[in-house]
Amino acid sequence: MKKVRIVDVATHAGVSKSTVSQYLNGRYSHMSEETKQKIKASIAELNYVPNPIARSLKAEKTHTIGVVVRDITGYNTSRVLRGIDDYCKKHNYNVLIYNSDFDAAAEKGALQSLKQLCVDGIIITSSGHNSELINELMGAGMPVVQFQLEYPNCRSHIVTSDYQNAAFQATEHLIKLGHKRICFMAQEFTNSYSRRERYQGYLDALNKHGIEADDALLHFWQRESSFAKDPVELLKTDNPPTAIFSQHLAITTDLLKAYHNADIAIPEQVSIIGFDEIPMVELFKVPVSVIKQDSYQIGHETAKLAIQAIKGQLDSPKHTVVDCEFIERQSTCAI
């Protein structure tokens, strides 16, 4: 089927192309009622649908925001995206979503594509490997808002959870149950402020209660290779941890699988607190205590910052911090 163009509507109605354009943009105060009805009838008969992107490009605004995430299927990410989409719809902005699959090259390609599509702004949870490109985009006038992960070499608007205070609460909860050997299990800190803030909250709680930090209780996990040290073997050492504070849903999931396969009793043999809510946790034999991020609110605040930046309402980079909630369940006990 041949695409109907604005010139086709003009020819059918017997008016000029500019007259049809004025009608479509609501500028018909000086247009006769007969002309308006002709154009309206031609649009209906030809089934003409205006191209919103083409029209907005002429006005130098697309009312579209690009969003780049690492895993669109992630439990928290999906809720962040819902918060972004709901807020954008309410304020008449469309959302384009790109999935990077934790790949820096894919993330770079997504950013370049969004630039070519002339989006009004970009929201991203960054890998930290494309900071130079993000800085270039911002330098060229593109509003950028990051969320979840903050990096020192990329100072954009950003929304994060209150990581340090949340980690402090979880660690202090374990300390008050009598635990002093608390393992902090995380991804490599690299240059991420957000990951270091969690560790600092853990250290703050130890320090408050006079417990000396032990480097032997800091253990790392990688997405590709899982744990640097087997968590089952960790419990067999001479001075094992009595509790584990996991810093990511994927880490908590791998940890629970390992202990289930080894018949490790939770919390009798080891207490566990995870950072991030776990899907269908109520169905677990032992529901896990967690730090729950308000993912929907993070999305809401991120979209809010993006639209404010697009409208030129922010003079300098703004950092919005969203509170977390500690949810106590049955995976911890006193010793």
PDB file of N, CA and C in Angstrom, residues 54-150:
ATOM      1  N   ALA A  54       8.664  13.093  12.133  1.00  0.00           N
ATOM      2  CA  ALA A  54       9.017  14.091  11.118  1.00  0.00           C
ATOM      3  C   ALA A  54       8.565  15.471  11.535  1.00  0.00           C
ATOM      4  N   ARG A  55       7.356  15.557  12.068  1.00  0.00           N
ATOM      5  CA  ARG A  55       6.837  16.852  12.494  1.00  0.00           C
ATOM      6  C   ARG A  55       7.647  17.425  13.657  1.00  0.00           C
ATOM      7  N   SER A  56       8.023  16.557  14.605  1.00  0.00           N
ATOM      8  CA  SER A  56       8.762  17.050  15.764  1.00  0.00           C
ATOM      9  C   SER A  56      10.186  17.434  15.401  1.00  0.00           C
ATOM     10  N   LEU A  57      10.773  16.747  14.392  1.00  0.00           N
ATOM     11  CA  LEU A  57      12.122  17.105  13.973  1.00  0.00           C
ATOM     12  C   LEU A  57      12.175  18.526  13.425  1.00  0.00           C
ATOM     13  N   LYS A  58      11.098  18.933  12.752  1.00  0.00           N
ATOM     14  CA  LYS A  58      11.041  20.292  12.246  1.00  0.00           C
ATOM     15  C   LYS A  58      11.037  21.300  13.382  1.00  0.00           C
ATOM     16  N   ALA A  59      10.454  20.888  14.492  1.00  0.00           N
ATOM     17  CA  ALA A  59      10.415  21.759  15.667  1.00  0.00           C
ATOM     18  C   ALA A  59      11.640  21.558  16.550  1.00  0.00           C
ATOM     19  N   GLU A  60      12.582  20.702  16.122  1.00  0.00           N
ATOM     20  CA  GLU A  60      13.815  20.394  16.827  1.00  0.00           C
ATOM     21  C   GLU A  60      13.570  19.681  18.158  1.00  0.00           C
ATOM     22  N   LYS A  61      12.400  19.088  18.333  1.00  0.00           N
ATOM     23  CA  LYS A  61      12.098  18.273  19.496  1.00  0.00           C
ATOM     24  C   LYS A  61      11.336  17.040  19.042  1.00  0.00           C
ATOM     25  N   THR A  62      11.733  15.870  19.532  1.00  0.00           N
ATOM     26  CA  THR A  62      11.052  14.629  19.165  1.00  0.00           C
ATOM     27  C   THR A  62      10.125  14.131  20.266  1.00  0.00           C
ATOM     28  N   HIS A  63      10.209  14.735  21.444  1.00  0.00           N
ATOM     29  CA  HIS A  63       9.448  14.271  22.614  1.00  0.00           C
ATOM     30  C   HIS A  63       9.690  12.777  22.839  1.00  0.00           C
ATOM     31  N   THR A  64      10.936  12.390  22.632  1.00  0.00           N
ATOM     32  CA  THR A  64      11.355  10.997  22.814  1.00  0.00           C
ATOM     33  C   THR A  64      12.597  10.944  23.692  1.00  0.00           C
ATOM     34  N   ILE A  65      12.610  10.026  24.636  1.00  0.00           N
ATOM     35  CA  ILE A  65      13.758   9.825  25.522  1.00  0.00           C
ATOM     36  C   ILE A  65      14.287   8.409  25.310  1.00  0.00           C
ATOM     37  N   GLY A  66      15.581   8.287  25.077  1.00  0.00           N
ATOM     38  CA  GLY A  66      16.209   6.977  24.905  1.00  0.00           C
ATOM     39  C   GLY A  66      16.669   6.425  26.241  1.00  0.00           C
ATOM     40  N   VAL A  67      16.470   5.142  26.444  1.00  0.00           N
ATOM     41  CA  VAL A  67      16.865   4.490  27.693  1.00  0.00           C
ATOM     42  C   VAL A  67      17.762   3.297  27.370  1.00  0.00           C
ATOM     43  N   VAL A  68      18.936   3.244  27.983  1.00  0.00           N
ATOM     44  CA  VAL A  68      19.871   2.139  27.778  1.00  0.00           C
ATOM     45  C   VAL A  68      20.040   1.402  29.104  1.00  0.00           C
ATOM     46  N   VAL A  69      19.669   0.126  29.135  1.00  0.00           N
ATOM     47  CA  VAL A  69      19.816  -0.693  30.339  1.00  0.00           C
ATOM     48  C   VAL A  69      20.663  -1.915  30.022  1.00  0.00           C
ATOM     49  N   ARG A  70      21.161  -2.557  31.070  1.00  0.00           N
ATOM     50  CA  ARG A  70      22.036  -3.712  30.869  1.00  0.00           C
ATOM     51  C   ARG A  70      21.260  -5.008  30.636  1.00  0.00           C
ATOM     52  N   ASP A  71      20.101  -5.144  31.288  1.00  0.00           N
ATOM     53  CA  ASP A  71      19.299  -6.356  31.110  1.00  0.00           C
ATOM     54  C   ASP A  71      17.843  -6.004  31.316  1.00  0.00           C
ATOM     55  N   ILE A  72      17.109  -5.889  30.243  1.00  0.00           N
ATOM     56  CA  ILE A  72      15.710  -5.453  30.300  1.00  0.00           C
ATOM     57  C   ILE A  72      14.840  -6.431  31.082  1.00  0.00           C
ATOM     58  N   THR A  73      15.283  -7.701  31.189  1.00  0.00           N
ATOM     59  CA  THR A  73      14.492  -8.708  31.891  1.00  0.00           C
ATOM     60  C   THR A  73      14.784  -8.746  33.388  1.00  0.00           C
ATOM     61  N   GLY A  74      15.752  -7.974  33.849  1.00  0.00           N
ATOM     62  CA  GLY A  74      16.120  -7.982  35.259  1.00  0.00           C
ATOM     63  C   GLY A  74      14.961  -7.599  36.159  1.00  0.00           C
ATOM     64  N   TYR A  75      14.893  -8.213  37.321  1.00  0.00           N
ATOM     65  CA  TYR A  75      13.775  -7.997  38.252  1.00  0.00           C
ATOM     66  C   TYR A  75      13.637  -6.530  38.629  1.00  0.00           C
ATOM     67  N   ASN A  76      14.740  -5.892  38.997  1.00  0.00           N
ATOM     68  CA  ASN A  76      14.690  -4.483  39.372  1.00  0.00           C
ATOM     69  C   ASN A  76      14.622  -3.575  38.154  1.00  0.00           C
ATOM     70  N   THR A  77      15.370  -3.933  37.103  1.00  0.00           N
ATOM     71  CA  THR A  77      15.390  -3.093  35.901  1.00  0.00           C
ATOM     72  C   THR A  77      14.008  -2.952  35.291  1.00  0.00           C
ATOM     73  N   SER A  78      13.232  -4.029  35.269  1.00  0.00           N
ATOM     74  CA  SER A  78      11.887  -3.965  34.689  1.00  0.00           C
ATOM     75  C   SER A  78      11.010  -2.985  35.456  1.00  0.00           C
ATOM     76  N   ARG A  79      11.211  -2.898  36.758  1.00  0.00           N
ATOM     77  CA  ARG A  79      10.423  -1.967  37.571  1.00  0.00           C
ATOM     78  C   ARG A  79      10.908  -0.529  37.396  1.00  0.00           C
ATOM     79  N   VAL A  80      12.207  -0.363  37.223  1.00  0.00           N
ATOM     80  CA  VAL A  80      12.737   0.966  36.910  1.00  0.00           C
ATOM     81  C   VAL A  80      12.139   1.455  35.589  1.00  0.00           C
ATOM     82  N   LEU A  81      12.118   0.578  34.598  1.00  0.00           N
ATOM     83  CA  LEU A  81      11.581   0.939  33.284  1.00  0.00           C
ATOM     84  C   LEU A  81      10.106   1.296  33.361  1.00  0.00           C
ATOM     85  N   ARG A  82       9.356   0.600  34.210  1.00  0.00           N
ATOM     86  CA  ARG A  82       7.936   0.926  34.365  1.00  0.00           C
ATOM     87  C   ARG A  82       7.778   2.325  34.968  1.00  0.00           C
ATOM     88  N   GLY A  83       8.632   2.640  35.936  1.00  0.00           N
ATOM     89  CA  GLY A  83       8.592   3.965  36.525  1.00  0.00           C
ATOM     90  C   GLY A  83       8.929   5.050  35.517  1.00  0.00           C
ATOM     91  N   ILE A  84       9.928   4.782  34.671  1.00  0.00           N
ATOM     92  CA  ILE A  84      10.322   5.735  33.620  1.00  0.00           C
ATOM     93  C   ILE A  84       9.179   5.925  32.630  1.00  0.00           C
ATOM     94  N   ASP A  85       8.622   4.801  32.154  1.00  0.00           N
ATOM     95  CA  ASP A  85       7.587   4.876  31.125  1.00  0.00           C
ATOM     96  C   ASP A  85       6.328   5.570  31.638  1.00  0.00           C
ATOM     97  N   ASP A  86       5.923   5.254  32.855  1.00  0.00           N
ATOM     98  CA  ASP A  86       4.720   5.883  33.423  1.00  0.00           C
ATOM     99  C   ASP A  86       4.895   7.392  33.526  1.00  0.00           C
ATOM    100  N   TYR A  87       6.053   7.823  34.012  1.00  0.00           N
ATOM    101  CA  TYR A  87       6.291   9.260  34.172  1.00  0.00           C
ATOM    102  C   TYR A  87       6.352   9.953  32.811  1.00  0.00           C
ATOM    103  N   CYS A  88       7.022   9.318  31.854  1.00  0.00           N
ATOM    104  CA  CYS A  88       7.149   9.920  30.527  1.00  0.00           C
ATOM    105  C   CYS A  88       5.796  10.028  29.823  1.00  0.00           C
ATOM    106  N   LYS A  89       4.974   8.991  29.929  1.00  0.00           N
ATOM    107  CA  LYS A  89       3.646   9.032  29.320  1.00  0.00           C
ATOM    108  C   LYS A  89       2.827  10.181  29.899  1.00  0.00           C
ATOM    109  N   LYS A  90       2.912  10.344  31.208  1.00  0.00           N
ATOM    110  CA  LYS A  90       2.158  11.403  31.889  1.00  0.00           C
ATOM    111  C   LYS A  90       2.563  12.777  31.380  1.00  0.00           C
ATOM    112  N   HIS A  91       3.829  12.901  30.930  1.00  0.00           N
ATOM    113  CA  HIS A  91       4.338  14.192  30.471  1.00  0.00           C
ATOM    114  C   HIS A  91       4.527  14.226  28.951  1.00  0.00           C
ATOM    115  N   ASN A  92       3.824  13.308  28.255  1.00  0.00           N
ATOM    116  CA  ASN A  92       3.776  13.300  26.784  1.00  0.00           C
ATOM    117  C   ASN A  92       5.138  13.077  26.117  1.00  0.00           C
ATOM    118  N   TYR A  93       5.929  12.179  26.703  1.00  0.00           N
ATOM    119  CA  TYR A  93       7.186  11.772  26.083  1.00  0.00           C
ATOM    120  C   TYR A  93       7.120  10.282  25.759  1.00  0.00           C
ATOM    121  N   ASN A  94       7.687   9.915  24.614  1.00  0.00           N
ATOM    122  CA  ASN A  94       7.811   8.510  24.235  1.00  0.00           C
ATOM    123  C   ASN A  94       9.153   7.973  24.724  1.00  0.00           C
ATOM    124  N   VAL A  95       9.242   6.657  24.867  1.00  0.00           N
ATOM    125  CA  VAL A  95      10.459   6.019  25.367  1.00  0.00           C
ATOM    126  C   VAL A  95      10.963   4.974  24.375  1.00  0.00           C
ATOM    127  N   LEU A  96      12.256   5.051  24.044  1.00  0.00           N
ATOM    128  CA  LEU A  96      12.922   4.029  23.230  1.00  0.00           C
ATOM    129  C   LEU A  96      13.903   3.290  24.135  1.00  0.00           C
ATOM    130  N   ILE A  97      13.802   1.963  24.194  1.00  0.00           N
ATOM    131  CA  ILE A  97      14.620   1.179  25.121  1.00  0.00           C
ATOM    132  C   ILE A  97      15.627   0.326  24.358  1.00  0.00           C
ATOM    133  N   TYR A  98      16.880   0.424  24.780  1.00  0.00           N
ATOM    134  CA  TYR A  98      17.958  -0.408  24.226  1.00  0.00           C
ATOM    135  C   TYR A  98      18.518  -1.296  25.337  1.00  0.00           C
ATOM    136  N   ASN A  99      18.841  -2.529  24.986  1.00  0.00           N
ATOM    137  CA  ASN A  99      19.399  -3.494  25.928  1.00  0.00           C
ATOM    138  C   ASN A  99      20.863  -3.754  25.569  1.00  0.00           C
ATOM    139  N   SER A 100      21.788  -3.544  26.512  1.00  0.00           N
ATOM    140  CA  SER A 100      23.211  -3.696  26.195  1.00  0.00           C
ATOM    141  C   SER A 100      23.764  -5.078  26.522  1.00  0.00           C
ATOM    142  N   ASP A 101      23.015  -5.892  27.307  1.00  0.00           N
ATOM    143  CA  ASP A 101      23.488  -7.223  27.707  1.00  0.00           C
ATOM    144  C   ASP A 101      24.866  -7.167  28.361  1.00  0.00           C
ATOM    145  N   PHE A 102      25.103  -6.123  29.145  1.00  0.00           N
ATOM    146  CA  PHE A 102      26.354  -5.954  29.896  1.00  0.00           C
ATOM    147  C   PHE A 102      27.571  -5.822  28.978  1.00  0.00           C
ATOM    148  N   ASP A 103      27.344  -5.492  27.721  1.00  0.00           N
ATOM    149  CA  ASP A 103      28.415  -5.394  26.737  1.00  0.00           C
ATOM    150  C   ASP A 103      28.680  -3.919  26.425  1.00  0.00           C
ATOM    151  N   ALA A 104      29.920  -3.472  26.655  1.00  0.00           N
ATOM    152  CA  ALA A 104      30.264  -2.059  26.464  1.00  0.00           C
ATOM    153  C   ALA A 104      30.125  -1.625  25.016  1.00  0.00           C
ATOM    154  N   ALA A 105      30.438  -2.525  24.070  1.00  0.00           N
ATOM    155  CA  ALA A 105      30.322  -2.195  22.649  1.00  0.00           C
ATOM    156  C   ALA A 105      28.859  -2.009  22.254  1.00  0.00           C
ATOM    157  N   ALA A 106      27.995  -2.875  22.779  1.00  0.00           N
ATOM    158  CA  ALA A 106      26.557  -2.751  22.498  1.00  0.00           C
ATOM    159  C   ALA A 106      26.011  -1.465  23.111  1.00  0.00           C
ATOM    160  N   GLU A 107      26.500  -1.149  24.283  1.00  0.00           N
ATOM    161  CA  GLU A 107      26.090   0.101  24.941  1.00  0.00           C
ATOM    162  C   GLU A 107      26.494   1.319  24.109  1.00  0.00           C
ATOM    163  N   LYS A 108      27.708   1.288  23.584  1.00  0.00           N
ATOM    164  CA  LYS A 108      28.195   2.382  22.734  1.00  0.00           C
ATOM    165  C   LYS A 108      27.329   2.509  21.484  1.00  0.00           C
ATOM    166  N   GLY A 109      27.008   1.377  20.863  1.00  0.00           N
ATOM    167  CA  GLY A 109      26.167   1.396  19.670  1.00  0.00           C
ATOM    168  C   GLY A 109      24.788   1.965  19.960  1.00  0.00           C
ATOM    169  N   ALA A 110      24.247   1.636  21.126  1.00  0.00           N
ATOM    170  CA  ALA A 110      22.933   2.156  21.514  1.00  0.00           C
ATOM    171  C   ALA A 110      22.972   3.677  21.673  1.00  0.00           C
ATOM    172  N   LEU A 111      24.012   4.168  22.305  1.00  0.00           N
ATOM    173  CA  LEU A 111      24.154   5.615  22.493  1.00  0.00           C
ATOM    174  C   LEU A 111      24.270   6.334  21.149  1.00  0.00           C
ATOM    175  N   GLN A 112      25.035   5.758  20.246  1.00  0.00           N
ATOM    176  CA  GLN A 112      25.198   6.369  18.921  1.00  0.00           C
ATOM    177  C   GLN A 112      23.891   6.343  18.136  1.00  0.00           C
ATOM    178  N   SER A 113      23.147   5.248  18.248  1.00  0.00           N
ATOM    179  CA  SER A 113      21.861   5.144  17.557  1.00  0.00           C
ATOM    180  C   SER A 113      20.871   6.171  18.084  1.00  0.00           C
ATOM    181  N   LEU A 114      20.846   6.347  19.394  1.00  0.00           N
ATOM    182  CA  LEU A 114      19.925   7.312  19.998  1.00  0.00           C
ATOM    183  C   LEU A 114      20.266   8.738  19.568  1.00  0.00           C
ATOM    184  N   LYS A 115      21.547   9.002  19.431  1.00  0.00           N
ATOM    185  CA  LYS A 115      21.961  10.315  18.938  1.00  0.00           C
ATOM    186  C   LYS A 115      21.443  10.533  17.526  1.00  0.00           C
ATOM    187  N   GLN A 116      21.581   9.513  16.668  1.00  0.00           N
ATOM    188  CA  GLN A 116      21.137   9.611  15.278  1.00  0.00           C
ATOM    189  C   GLN A 116      19.618   9.752  15.181  1.00  0.00           C
ATOM    190  N   LEU A 117      18.911   9.180  16.159  1.00  0.00           N
ATOM    191  CA  LEU A 117      17.453   9.270  16.167  1.00  0.00           C
ATOM    192  C   LEU A 117      16.965  10.613  16.730  1.00  0.00           C
ATOM    193  N   CYS A 118      17.915  11.449  17.137  1.00  0.00           N
ATOM    194  CA  CYS A 118      17.597  12.802  17.628  1.00  0.00           C
ATOM    195  C   CYS A 118      16.672  12.787  18.841  1.00  0.00           C
ATOM    196  N   VAL A 119      16.908  11.841  19.777  1.00  0.00           N
ATOM    197  CA  VAL A 119      16.119  11.856  21.007  1.00  0.00           C
ATOM    198  C   VAL A 119      16.402  13.145  21.774  1.00  0.00           C
ATOM    199  N   ASP A 120      15.472  13.540  22.601  1.00  0.00           N
ATOM    200  CA  ASP A 120      15.639  14.777  23.370  1.00  0.00           C
ATOM    201  C   ASP A 120      16.556  14.587  24.573  1.00  0.00           C
ATOM    202  N   GLY A 121      16.663  13.352  25.057  1.00  0.00           N
ATOM    203  CA  GLY A 121      17.512  13.065  26.210  1.00  0.00           C
ATOM    204  C   GLY A 121      17.773  11.577  26.322  1.00  0.00           C
ATOM    205  N   ILE A 122      18.761  11.216  27.139  1.00  0.00           N
ATOM    206  CA  ILE A 122      19.133   9.803  27.312  1.00  0.00           C
ATOM    207  C   ILE A 122      19.193   9.456  28.796  1.00  0.00           C
ATOM    208  N   ILE A 123      18.634   8.296  29.130  1.00  0.00           N
ATOM    209  CA  ILE A 123      18.726   7.715  30.470  1.00  0.00           C
ATOM    210  C   ILE A 123      19.539   6.437  30.340  1.00  0.00           C
ATOM    211  N   ILE A 124      20.489   6.227  31.228  1.00  0.00           N
ATOM    212  CA  ILE A 124      21.357   5.053  31.087  1.00  0.00           C
ATOM    213  C   ILE A 124      21.841   4.540  32.434  1.00  0.00           C
ATOM    214  N   THR A 125      21.894   3.214  32.580  1.00  0.00           N
ATOM    215  CA  THR A 125      22.662   2.606  33.654  1.00  0.00           C
ATOM    216  C   THR A 125      23.942   2.102  33.000  1.00  0.00           C
ATOM    217  N   SER A 126      25.020   2.805  33.234  1.00  0.00           N
ATOM    218  CA  SER A 126      26.228   2.672  32.429  1.00  0.00           C
ATOM    219  C   SER A 126      27.156   1.553  32.909  1.00  0.00           C
ATOM    220  N   SER A 127      27.938   1.045  31.960  1.00  0.00           N
ATOM    221  CA  SER A 127      28.969   0.052  32.275  1.00  0.00           C
ATOM    222  C   SER A 127      30.220   0.719  32.848  1.00  0.00           C
ATOM    223  N   GLY A 128      30.325   2.021  32.621  1.00  0.00           N
ATOM    224  CA  GLY A 128      31.525   2.748  33.040  1.00  0.00           C
ATOM    225  C   GLY A 128      32.606   2.771  31.989  1.00  0.00           C
ATOM    226  N   HIS A 129      32.373   2.070  30.852  1.00  0.00           N
ATOM    227  CA  HIS A 129      33.375   1.988  29.796  1.00  0.00           C
ATOM    228  C   HIS A 129      33.132   2.965  28.647  1.00  0.00           C
ATOM    229  N   ASN A 130      32.035   3.687  28.712  1.00  0.00           N
ATOM    230  CA  ASN A 130      31.724   4.648  27.650  1.00  0.00           C
ATOM    231  C   ASN A 130      31.568   6.068  28.192  1.00  0.00           C
ATOM    232  N   SER A 131      32.299   6.348  29.245  1.00  0.00           N
ATOM    233  CA  SER A 131      32.194   7.668  29.867  1.00  0.00           C
ATOM    234  C   SER A 131      32.621   8.783  28.921  1.00  0.00           C
ATOM    235  N   GLU A 132      33.633   8.520  28.105  1.00  0.00           N
ATOM    236  CA  GLU A 132      34.105   9.539  27.169  1.00  0.00           C
ATOM    237  C   GLU A 132      32.998   9.914  26.173  1.00  0.00           C
ATOM    238  N   LEU A 133      32.303   8.906  25.659  1.00  0.00           N
ATOM    239  CA  LEU A 133      31.216   9.162  24.715  1.00  0.00           C
ATOM    240  C   LEU A 133      30.067   9.897  25.398  1.00  0.00           C
ATOM    241  N   ILE A 134      29.723   9.470  26.613  1.00  0.00           N
ATOM    242  CA  ILE A 134      28.650  10.142  27.350  1.00  0.00           C
ATOM    243  C   ILE A 134      29.008  11.598  27.608  1.00  0.00           C
ATOM    244  N   ASN A 135      30.261  11.844  27.976  1.00  0.00           N
ATOM    245  CA  ASN A 135      30.713  13.221  28.186  1.00  0.00           C
ATOM    246  C   ASN A 135      30.636  14.042  26.897  1.00  0.00           C
ATOM    247  N   GLU A 136      30.958  13.404  25.772  1.00  0.00           N
ATOM    248  CA  GLU A 136      30.865  14.081  24.472  1.00  0.00           C
ATOM    249  C   GLU A 136      29.421  14.457  24.163  1.00  0.00           C
ATOM    250  N   LEU A 137      28.509  13.536  24.416  1.00  0.00           N
ATOM    251  CA  LEU A 137      27.095  13.800  24.172  1.00  0.00           C
ATOM    252  C   LEU A 137      26.603  14.965  25.026  1.00  0.00           C
ATOM    253  N   MET A 138      26.983  14.946  26.301  1.00  0.00           N
ATOM    254  CA  MET A 138      26.578  16.035  27.185  1.00  0.00           C
ATOM    255  C   MET A 138      27.206  17.359  26.744  1.00  0.00           C
ATOM    256  N   GLY A 139      28.459  17.291  26.298  1.00  0.00           N
ATOM    257  CA  GLY A 139      29.143  18.494  25.824  1.00  0.00           C
ATOM    258  C   GLY A 139      28.485  19.093  24.600  1.00  0.00           C
ATOM    259  N   ALA A 140      27.823  18.237  23.805  1.00  0.00           N
ATOM    260  CA  ALA A 140      27.124  18.697  22.595  1.00  0.00           C
ATOM    261  C   ALA A 140      25.692  19.132  22.903  1.00  0.00           C
ATOM    262  N   GLY A 141      25.322  19.104  24.183  1.00  0.00           N
ATOM    263  CA  GLY A 141      23.998  19.585  24.578  1.00  0.00           C
ATOM    264  C   GLY A 141      22.956  18.517  24.834  1.00  0.00           C
ATOM    265  N   MET A 142      23.342  17.230  24.797  1.00  0.00           N
ATOM    266  CA  MET A 142      22.387  16.154  25.037  1.00  0.00           C
ATOM    267  C   MET A 142      22.196  15.949  26.549  1.00  0.00           C
ATOM    268  N   PRO A 143      20.993  16.114  27.080  1.00  0.00           N
ATOM    269  CA  PRO A 143      20.755  15.819  28.496  1.00  0.00           C
ATOM    270  C   PRO A 143      20.908  14.321  28.758  1.00  0.00           C
ATOM    271  N   VAL A 144      21.713  13.963  29.742  1.00  0.00           N
ATOM    272  CA  VAL A 144      21.930  12.563  30.097  1.00  0.00           C
ATOM    273  C   VAL A 144      21.681  12.388  31.593  1.00  0.00           C
ATOM    274  N   VAL A 145      20.923  11.364  31.948  1.00  0.00           N
ATOM    275  CA  VAL A 145      20.686  11.016  33.347  1.00  0.00           C
ATOM    276  C   VAL A 145      21.082   9.559  33.537  1.00  0.00           C
ATOM    277  N   GLN A 146      21.961   9.308  34.491  1.00  0.00           N
ATOM    278  CA  GLN A 146      22.347   7.940  34.823  1.00  0.00           C
ATOM    279  C   GLN A 146      21.554   7.464  36.041  1.00  0.00           C
ATOM    280  N   PHE A 147      21.499   6.144  36.211  1.00  0.00           N
ATOM    281  CA  PHE A 147      20.892   5.623  37.438  1.00  0.00           C
ATOM    282  C   PHE A 147      21.618   4.354  37.878  1.00  0.00           C
ATOM    283  N   GLN A 148      21.537   4.076  39.153  1.00  0.00           N
ATOM    284  CA  GLN A 148      22.124   2.912  39.831  1.00  0.00           C
ATOM    285  C   GLN A 148      23.632   3.004  40.027  1.00  0.00           C
ATOM    286  N   LEU A 149      24.402   3.154  38.955  1.00  0.00           N
ATOM    287  CA  LEU A 149      25.859   3.136  39.074  1.00  0.00           C
ATOM    288  C   LEU A 149      26.451   4.503  38.758  1.00  0.00           C
ATOM    289  N   GLU A 150      27.305   4.989  39.650  1.00  0.00           N
ATOM    290  CA  GLU A 150      27.934   6.300  39.489  1.00  0.00           C
ATOM    291  C   GLU A 150      29.440   6.127  39.306  1.00  0.00           C
TER     292      GLU A 150
END
